[in-house]
CSV table of C-alpha atoms in Angstrom, one decimal:
chain,number,residue,atom,x,y,z
A,1,MET,CA,34.9,109.5,-159.2
A,2,LYS,CA,38.2,111.2,-158.8
A,3,ARG,CA,39.3,108.5,-156.3
A,4,GLU,CA,38.4,105.7,-158.7
A,5,TYR,CA,40.6,107.3,-161.4
A,6,ILE,CA,43.4,107.5,-158.9
A,7,PHE,CA,43.1,103.8,-158.0
A,8,LEU,CA,42.8,102.9,-161.6
A,9,GLY,CA,45.8,105.0,-162.6
A,10,ALA,CA,47.9,103.5,-159.7
A,11,PHE,CA,46.9,99.9,-160.7
A,12,ALA,CA,47.8,100.6,-164.3
A,13,PHE,CA,51.1,102.1,-163.3
A,14,VAL,CA,52.0,99.1,-161.2
A,15,MET,CA,51.0,96.7,-164.0
A,16,VAL,CA,53.0,98.6,-166.6
A,17,GLY,CA,55.9,99.1,-164.2
A,18,VAL,CA,56.1,95.4,-163.3
A,19,GLN,CA,55.9,94.4,-166.9
A,20,GLY,CA,58.5,96.9,-168.0
A,21,ALA,CA,60.8,95.9,-165.2
A,22,PHE,CA,60.5,92.2,-166.1
A,23,TRP,CA,61.5,92.9,-169.7
A,24,LEU,CA,64.1,95.6,-169.1
A,25,LEU,CA,66.0,94.3,-166.1
A,26,PRO,CA,68.6,91.6,-166.5
A,27,HIS,CA,67.6,88.0,-165.6
A,28,ASP,CA,70.1,86.3,-163.3
A,29,ALA,CA,71.0,82.6,-163.9
A,30,VAL,CA,71.4,81.9,-160.2
A,31,SER,CA,69.8,83.2,-157.0
A,32,GLU,CA,72.7,83.7,-154.6
A,33,LYS,CA,70.5,84.0,-151.6
A,34,GLU,CA,68.5,80.9,-152.4
A,35,LYS,CA,71.5,79.0,-153.6
A,36,ARG,CA,69.8,77.6,-156.7
A,37,VAL,CA,69.8,77.8,-160.4
A,38,LEU,CA,66.9,79.8,-161.8
A,39,SER,CA,64.8,78.5,-164.7
A,40,LYS,CA,65.6,79.2,-168.3
A,41,PRO,CA,63.2,80.7,-170.9
A,42,PRO,CA,60.6,78.3,-172.0
A,43,ARG,CA,61.2,76.4,-175.2
A,44,VAL,CA,58.8,77.3,-177.9
A,45,SER,CA,57.6,74.4,-180.1
A,46,LEU,CA,54.3,73.1,-181.3
A,47,ALA,CA,54.8,69.9,-179.2
A,48,HIS,CA,55.5,71.8,-176.0
A,49,ILE,CA,52.4,74.1,-176.6
A,50,ALA,CA,50.2,71.1,-177.3
A,51,ASP,CA,51.1,69.1,-174.2
A,52,GLY,CA,51.2,72.1,-171.9
A,53,ARG,CA,54.9,72.1,-171.2
A,54,PHE,CA,55.3,75.6,-172.7
A,55,MET,CA,52.8,77.1,-170.2
A,56,GLU,CA,54.3,75.2,-167.3
A,57,GLN,CA,57.8,76.4,-168.2
A,58,ALA,CA,56.6,79.9,-168.8
A,59,GLU,CA,55.0,80.1,-165.4
A,60,THR,CA,58.1,78.8,-163.7
A,61,TYR,CA,60.3,81.3,-165.6
A,62,LEU,CA,58.0,84.2,-164.7
A,63,THR,CA,58.0,83.2,-161.0
A,64,ASP,CA,61.8,82.8,-160.9
A,65,HIS,CA,62.5,86.2,-162.6
A,66,PHE,CA,59.7,88.3,-161.1
A,67,PRO,CA,61.2,91.8,-160.4
A,68,ALA,CA,62.6,92.2,-156.9
A,69,ARG,CA,61.7,88.6,-156.2
A,70,GLU,CA,64.3,88.0,-153.4
A,71,THR,CA,63.2,91.2,-151.7
A,72,LEU,CA,59.6,90.1,-151.8
A,73,ILE,CA,60.5,86.7,-150.4
A,74,GLY,CA,62.3,88.4,-147.5
A,75,VAL,CA,59.3,90.7,-146.8
A,76,ASN,CA,56.9,87.7,-146.8
A,77,ALA,CA,59.1,85.7,-144.4
A,78,ALA,CA,59.4,88.7,-142.1
A,79,LEU,CA,55.6,89.2,-142.1
A,80,ARG,CA,55.0,85.5,-141.3
A,81,GLN,CA,57.4,85.7,-138.4
A,82,ALA,CA,55.6,88.9,-137.2
A,83,GLU,CA,52.3,87.0,-137.3
A,84,GLY,CA,53.8,84.2,-135.1
A,85,LEU,CA,54.0,81.7,-138.0
A,86,ASN,CA,57.4,79.9,-137.5
A,87,ALA,CA,58.9,77.2,-139.7
A,88,VAL,CA,58.8,79.6,-142.7
A,89,ASN,CA,59.4,77.2,-145.7
A,90,THR,CA,60.1,74.4,-143.2
A,91,ILE,CA,62.8,76.4,-141.4
A,92,TYR,CA,62.4,77.4,-137.7
A,93,ARG,CA,63.8,80.7,-136.6
A,94,GLY,CA,65.3,79.7,-133.2
A,95,LYS,CA,66.9,81.6,-130.4
A,96,GLU,CA,70.1,83.6,-131.0
A,97,ASN,CA,69.5,83.7,-134.8
A,98,TRP,CA,69.6,79.9,-135.3
A,99,LEU,CA,67.8,78.7,-138.5
A,100,ILE,CA,66.9,75.1,-137.9
A,101,ALA,CA,65.1,72.7,-140.3
A,102,ALA,CA,61.8,71.4,-139.1
A,103,PRO,CA,61.6,67.7,-138.2
A,104,LEU,CA,61.8,65.1,-140.9
A,105,ALA,CA,58.6,63.8,-142.5
A,106,GLU,CA,57.0,60.7,-141.0
A,107,ASP,CA,57.2,58.6,-144.3
A,108,THR,CA,60.0,56.1,-143.8
A,109,SER,CA,59.5,54.1,-147.1
A,110,THR,CA,62.5,55.6,-148.8
A,111,LEU,CA,64.6,55.1,-145.7
A,112,ARG,CA,63.8,51.4,-145.6
A,113,ARG,CA,64.5,50.9,-149.3
A,114,ASN,CA,67.8,52.6,-148.9
A,115,LEU,CA,68.8,50.6,-145.8
A,116,SER,CA,67.8,47.3,-147.5
A,117,ALA,CA,70.0,48.2,-150.5
A,118,LEU,CA,73.0,49.3,-148.5
A,119,THR,CA,72.8,46.3,-146.2
A,120,ALA,CA,72.7,43.9,-149.1
A,121,PHE,CA,75.6,45.8,-150.8
A,122,LEU,CA,77.8,45.6,-147.7
A,123,GLN,CA,77.1,42.0,-147.1
A,124,GLN,CA,77.9,41.2,-150.8
A,125,THR,CA,81.3,43.0,-150.6
A,126,GLY,CA,82.2,41.4,-147.3
A,127,LYS,CA,84.5,44.3,-146.5
A,128,PRO,CA,84.9,45.8,-143.0
A,129,ALA,CA,82.5,48.8,-142.9
A,130,ALA,CA,81.5,51.6,-140.5
A,131,ALA,CA,78.5,53.9,-140.5
A,132,LEU,CA,78.5,57.6,-139.7
A,133,ILE,CA,74.9,58.7,-139.9
A,134,VAL,CA,74.5,62.4,-138.9
A,135,PRO,CA,71.5,63.5,-136.9
A,136,THR,CA,69.7,66.7,-137.8
A,137,THR,CA,70.5,70.0,-136.3
A,138,GLY,CA,67.3,70.2,-134.4
A,139,ALA,CA,67.9,66.9,-132.6
A,140,VAL,CA,71.3,68.1,-131.3
A,141,GLU,CA,71.0,71.9,-130.9
A,142,TYR,CA,67.6,71.7,-129.1
A,143,ASP,CA,68.5,74.6,-126.7
A,144,PHE,CA,68.2,77.0,-129.6
A,145,LEU,CA,64.8,75.8,-130.9
A,146,PRO,CA,61.8,78.1,-130.6
A,147,ARG,CA,59.5,77.5,-127.7
A,148,LEU,CA,56.9,75.9,-129.9
A,149,HIS,CA,58.1,73.2,-132.3
A,150,GLU,CA,57.4,69.7,-133.3
A,151,SER,CA,59.4,66.8,-131.8
A,152,TYR,CA,62.4,65.4,-133.7
A,153,PRO,CA,62.3,61.6,-134.4
A,154,ASP,CA,66.1,61.2,-134.9
A,155,ALA,CA,66.6,58.8,-131.9
A,156,VAL,CA,64.0,56.4,-133.2
A,157,LEU,CA,65.2,56.6,-136.8
A,158,LEU,CA,68.8,56.1,-136.0
A,159,GLN,CA,68.0,53.1,-133.8
A,160,GLU,CA,66.2,51.6,-136.8
A,161,ILE,CA,69.2,52.2,-139.0
A,162,HIS,CA,71.5,50.7,-136.5
A,163,GLU,CA,69.4,47.5,-136.2
A,164,THR,CA,68.9,47.2,-139.9
A,165,LEU,CA,72.6,47.5,-140.8
A,166,GLY,CA,73.3,45.0,-138.0
A,167,GLU,CA,76.7,43.3,-138.3
A,168,SER,CA,77.3,44.6,-141.8
A,169,ALA,CA,78.7,47.9,-140.4
A,170,LYS,CA,80.2,49.1,-137.1
A,171,TRP,CA,77.9,51.7,-135.7
A,172,CYS,CA,79.2,55.2,-134.6
A,173,ASP,CA,76.6,56.6,-132.2
A,174,LEU,CA,76.9,60.3,-133.2
A,175,LEU,CA,73.6,61.4,-131.6
A,176,THR,CA,74.8,60.3,-128.1
A,177,ALA,CA,78.3,61.7,-128.7
A,178,PHE,CA,76.9,65.0,-129.9
A,179,GLU,CA,74.2,65.4,-127.2
A,180,THR,CA,76.8,64.9,-124.5
A,181,ASP,CA,79.5,67.0,-126.0
A,182,PRO,CA,80.4,70.0,-123.6
A,183,GLU,CA,80.7,72.2,-126.7
A,184,ARG,CA,77.5,71.0,-128.4
A,185,GLU,CA,76.7,74.5,-129.8
A,186,LYS,CA,79.8,74.4,-132.0
A,187,LEU,CA,78.9,71.2,-133.9
A,188,PHE,CA,76.4,72.7,-136.4
A,189,TYR,CA,76.1,75.9,-138.3
A,190,ARG,CA,73.4,78.4,-137.4
A,191,THR,CA,72.5,79.1,-141.1
A,192,ASP,CA,73.3,75.7,-142.6
A,193,HIS,CA,72.1,72.1,-142.2
A,194,HIS,CA,75.7,70.7,-142.2
A,195,TRP,CA,77.9,70.0,-139.2
A,196,THR,CA,80.8,72.4,-138.7
A,197,THR,CA,84.4,71.3,-139.1
A,198,GLU,CA,84.4,70.9,-135.3
A,199,GLY,CA,81.4,68.6,-135.6
A,200,ALA,CA,83.1,66.6,-138.4
A,201,TYR,CA,86.2,66.3,-136.2
A,202,ARG,CA,84.0,64.8,-133.4
A,203,ALA,CA,82.6,62.3,-135.8
A,204,TYR,CA,86.1,61.5,-137.0
A,205,GLN,CA,87.0,60.7,-133.4
A,206,GLN,CA,84.1,58.3,-133.2
A,207,PHE,CA,85.2,56.6,-136.4
A,208,CYS,CA,88.7,56.2,-135.0
A,209,ALA,CA,87.3,54.7,-131.8
A,210,GLN,CA,85.3,52.1,-133.7
A,211,SER,CA,88.2,51.2,-135.9
A,212,ASP,CA,91.0,51.1,-133.3
A,213,ARG,CA,92.8,54.1,-134.7
A,214,ILE,CA,94.4,57.0,-132.9
A,215,PRO,CA,92.9,60.3,-134.1
A,216,THR,CA,95.2,63.1,-135.1
A,217,PRO,CA,95.0,65.8,-132.4
A,218,LYS,CA,93.4,69.1,-133.1
A,219,SER,CA,96.6,70.9,-132.5
A,220,ALA,CA,98.1,69.3,-135.7
A,221,TYR,CA,95.8,71.4,-137.9
A,222,LYS,CA,96.1,74.9,-139.1
A,223,ILE,CA,92.7,76.6,-138.8
A,224,THR,CA,91.6,79.2,-141.3
A,225,ARG,CA,88.4,81.1,-140.7
A,226,VAL,CA,86.3,82.2,-143.7
A,227,PRO,CA,83.7,84.8,-142.8
A,228,ASP,CA,80.3,85.6,-144.3
A,229,PHE,CA,79.1,82.1,-144.8
A,230,TYR,CA,75.4,81.7,-145.4
A,231,GLY,CA,74.1,78.1,-145.7
A,232,THR,CA,71.2,76.1,-146.9
A,233,SER,CA,68.9,76.9,-144.0
A,234,TYR,CA,69.4,80.6,-144.7
A,235,ALA,CA,68.6,80.1,-148.4
A,236,LYS,CA,65.3,78.3,-147.6
A,237,SER,CA,64.2,80.7,-144.9
A,238,GLY,CA,63.9,84.0,-146.7
A,239,LEU,CA,65.1,85.7,-143.5
A,240,TRP,CA,67.8,87.7,-145.1
A,241,ALA,CA,68.6,89.8,-142.1
A,242,ILE,CA,70.1,86.9,-140.2
A,243,PRO,CA,73.9,87.4,-139.6
A,244,PRO,CA,76.3,85.0,-141.3
A,245,ASP,CA,78.3,82.1,-140.0
A,246,THR,CA,82.1,81.7,-140.0
A,247,LEU,CA,83.3,78.6,-141.9
A,248,GLU,CA,86.4,76.9,-140.6
A,249,VAL,CA,89.0,75.0,-142.7
A,250,TRP,CA,91.3,72.7,-140.8
A,251,GLU,CA,94.4,72.0,-142.8
A,252,ALA,CA,97.1,69.4,-142.0
A,253,ASP,CA,100.7,69.7,-143.3
A,254,ALA,CA,100.6,66.5,-145.5
A,255,PRO,CA,100.9,66.0,-149.2
A,256,VAL,CA,97.8,64.9,-151.1
A,257,THR,CA,96.5,64.7,-154.7
A,258,VAL,CA,92.8,65.3,-155.2
A,259,THR,CA,91.0,64.2,-158.4
A,260,VAL,CA,87.5,65.3,-159.0
A,261,GLN,CA,85.4,63.5,-161.7
A,262,ASP,CA,81.9,64.0,-163.1
A,263,GLU,CA,80.2,62.5,-166.1
A,264,ASN,CA,79.7,66.0,-167.6
A,265,MET,CA,83.4,66.9,-167.2
A,266,LYS,CA,85.5,66.4,-170.3
A,267,MET,CA,88.6,66.1,-168.1
A,268,PRO,CA,89.1,65.4,-164.4
A,269,LYS,CA,90.0,68.3,-162.2
A,270,GLN,CA,93.2,67.7,-160.2
A,271,GLN,CA,95.1,69.6,-157.6
A,272,ASP,CA,97.5,69.2,-154.7
A,273,SER,CA,95.1,70.4,-152.0
A,274,LEU,CA,91.9,69.2,-150.3
A,275,PHE,CA,90.6,72.7,-150.4
A,276,PHE,CA,89.3,74.7,-153.4
A,277,TRP,CA,90.0,78.2,-152.2
A,278,GLU,CA,88.4,80.0,-155.2
A,279,HIS,CA,85.0,79.4,-153.6
A,280,GLN,CA,85.8,81.6,-150.6
A,281,GLU,CA,85.0,84.6,-152.8
A,282,LYS,CA,81.7,83.2,-154.0
A,283,ALA,CA,78.2,83.4,-152.5
A,284,ASP,CA,78.3,79.6,-151.8
A,285,LYS,CA,81.5,79.0,-149.8
A,286,TYR,CA,80.8,75.3,-148.7
A,287,PRO,CA,82.5,74.0,-151.9
A,288,ILE,CA,85.8,75.0,-150.5
A,289,PHE,CA,85.6,71.5,-149.3
A,290,LEU,CA,86.3,69.1,-152.2
A,291,ASP,CA,84.8,71.5,-154.8
A,292,GLY,CA,81.2,70.7,-153.8
A,293,ASN,CA,79.1,67.8,-155.0
A,294,HIS,CA,80.6,65.5,-157.5
A,295,GLY,CA,80.1,61.8,-158.5
A,296,ARG,CA,83.6,60.7,-157.6
A,297,VAL,CA,86.5,62.3,-155.7
A,298,THR,CA,89.8,60.4,-155.3
A,299,ILE,CA,92.3,61.5,-152.7
A,300,GLU,CA,95.8,60.0,-152.7
A,301,THR,CA,98.1,60.5,-149.8
A,302,GLY,CA,101.7,59.6,-148.8
A,303,ASN,CA,100.5,57.4,-146.0
A,304,LYS,CA,101.0,53.7,-145.8
A,305,GLY,CA,97.4,52.9,-144.9
A,306,GLY,CA,95.0,50.9,-147.0
A,307,ARG,CA,92.2,52.1,-149.3
A,308,LEU,CA,88.9,53.4,-148.1
A,309,LEU,CA,85.6,53.7,-150.1
A,310,VAL,CA,83.2,56.4,-148.8
A,311,LEU,CA,79.6,56.2,-149.9
A,312,ARG,CA,78.4,59.7,-149.0
A,313,ASP,CA,76.5,62.9,-149.3
A,314,SER,CA,77.9,66.4,-148.7
A,315,PHE,CA,78.5,65.7,-145.0
A,316,ALA,CA,81.7,63.8,-146.0
A,317,HIS,CA,83.2,66.9,-147.6
A,318,CYS,CA,84.8,68.4,-144.5
A,319,LEU,CA,85.2,64.9,-142.9
A,320,ALA,CA,87.6,63.7,-145.7
A,321,PRO,CA,90.6,65.8,-144.6
A,322,PHE,CA,90.7,64.0,-141.2
A,323,LEU,CA,90.4,60.5,-142.9
A,324,THR,CA,93.5,61.2,-145.1
A,325,GLN,CA,95.7,60.8,-142.0
A,326,HIS,CA,95.0,57.0,-142.0
A,327,PHE,CA,94.6,55.9,-145.6
A,328,ALA,CA,96.8,55.8,-148.7
A,329,ARG,CA,93.8,56.4,-151.0
A,330,ILE,CA,90.2,57.4,-150.4
A,331,ASP,CA,87.5,57.2,-153.0
A,332,LEU,CA,84.4,59.2,-152.2
A,333,ILE,CA,81.3,58.3,-154.3
A,334,ASP,CA,78.0,60.3,-154.3
A,335,LEU,CA,75.3,58.1,-155.9
A,336,ARG,CA,73.3,61.1,-156.9
A,337,TYR,CA,75.9,61.9,-159.6
A,338,PHE,CA,77.7,58.5,-160.0
A,339,LYS,CA,76.0,57.0,-163.1
A,340,SER,CA,78.7,55.7,-165.5
A,341,GLN,CA,79.0,52.3,-163.7
A,342,THR,CA,77.9,50.4,-160.7
A,343,VAL,CA,79.8,50.7,-157.4
A,344,THR,CA,80.6,46.9,-157.6
A,345,GLU,CA,82.2,47.5,-161.1
A,346,TYR,CA,84.2,50.4,-159.7
A,347,LEU,CA,85.4,48.2,-156.8
A,348,GLU,CA,86.6,45.6,-159.2
A,349,GLU,CA,88.8,48.2,-160.9
A,350,ASN,CA,89.7,50.1,-157.7
A,351,PRO,CA,89.7,47.6,-154.7
A,352,ALA,CA,89.0,49.0,-151.3
A,353,ASP,CA,90.1,47.6,-147.9
A,354,GLU,CA,87.3,49.3,-145.9
A,355,ILE,CA,83.9,51.0,-146.6
A,356,LEU,CA,82.4,54.0,-144.8
A,357,LEU,CA,78.8,55.2,-145.0
A,358,CYS,CA,78.7,58.9,-144.3
A,359,TYR,CA,75.2,60.3,-144.7
A,360,GLY,CA,73.0,62.9,-143.1
A,361,LEU,CA,69.8,61.3,-141.7
A,362,ASP,CA,67.8,63.5,-144.0
A,363,SER,CA,69.5,62.1,-147.1
A,364,LEU,CA,68.7,58.5,-146.1
A,365,MET,CA,65.1,59.6,-145.6
A,366,THR,CA,64.7,61.3,-149.0
A,367,ASP,CA,67.5,60.4,-151.5
A,368,ARG,CA,66.2,57.7,-153.8
A,369,SER,CA,69.5,57.2,-155.6
A,370,ILE,CA,70.9,55.3,-152.6
A,371,ALA,CA,68.5,52.4,-153.2
A,372,GLN,CA,70.0,52.0,-156.7
A,373,ILE,CA,73.4,50.9,-155.4
A,374,LYS,CA,74.7,47.7,-156.9
């Protein structure tokens, strides 16, 4: 009987303690480790209660703000690893502390819709175009994958993209270039799905080769190393003990004017640098490049080159500084956030001489906004 009272008392203590901690501890707006915005308190209204939205929002809010949530996520991830269950939250823990996203899903319906829309758009514009489609980390850094893993379909998918785009865009074969690179292990981050600045430079060299341009040598750039970088793979893994990456910024001595614009911004953000150094002190350091994700970024240079339109995702952020060596103006459009007009309308107001597609393969597989291009 005494043991039952002990268990009952311990249970009550835990329940009361958890409830007390939930109400007394501050609730963060953002999870720095998970790199995401946490849910807000549910909206109380008769309509929301009647249609079930209140309970759904309340459940999400409680889950996001559960006491010691990040610690519990880390413990759960570590336990799953100890049990031999890799690909925690779709992230493999590989050799030498590599965190690599599991292979892409087999469903290619979104990919085909995106390719159809992009091909039609490029054919409609009639502008010279090139395609930089970035393979996934696992398809390139396969030496660091765990012994047991699923196969990566990148080669087949990239070949399909190449064939579908056809003559509408010059093809830059990044998978072959990356696989045969003698410093292949430097092309992607250990804790992030993006290529490193070194990887972006290799892609820039491929772009130059396809467009008969001479790439600016690596020696022309001042390289600044930013420590303690934790990327998206780290955020999804829950494996908080993994050591950080070092992020590299390659800076050329050339004047630029950068204008960042979003629909929710009252005024554009403008500065005379490609790099937003205030982010080096923040948990998410990748927005050092072009201030992160925005609908439109315009870069004006002192060069005599033409104008380039880049349709892109976040892989273009650290590629853009290399492109500035060859163009007078670069417009980077992210269709996830570019909603105020169509790209065709934008081109009528801001003509471009060339178009570049710069997307990670995973974006073409999953991002439905690309198919809305007009």
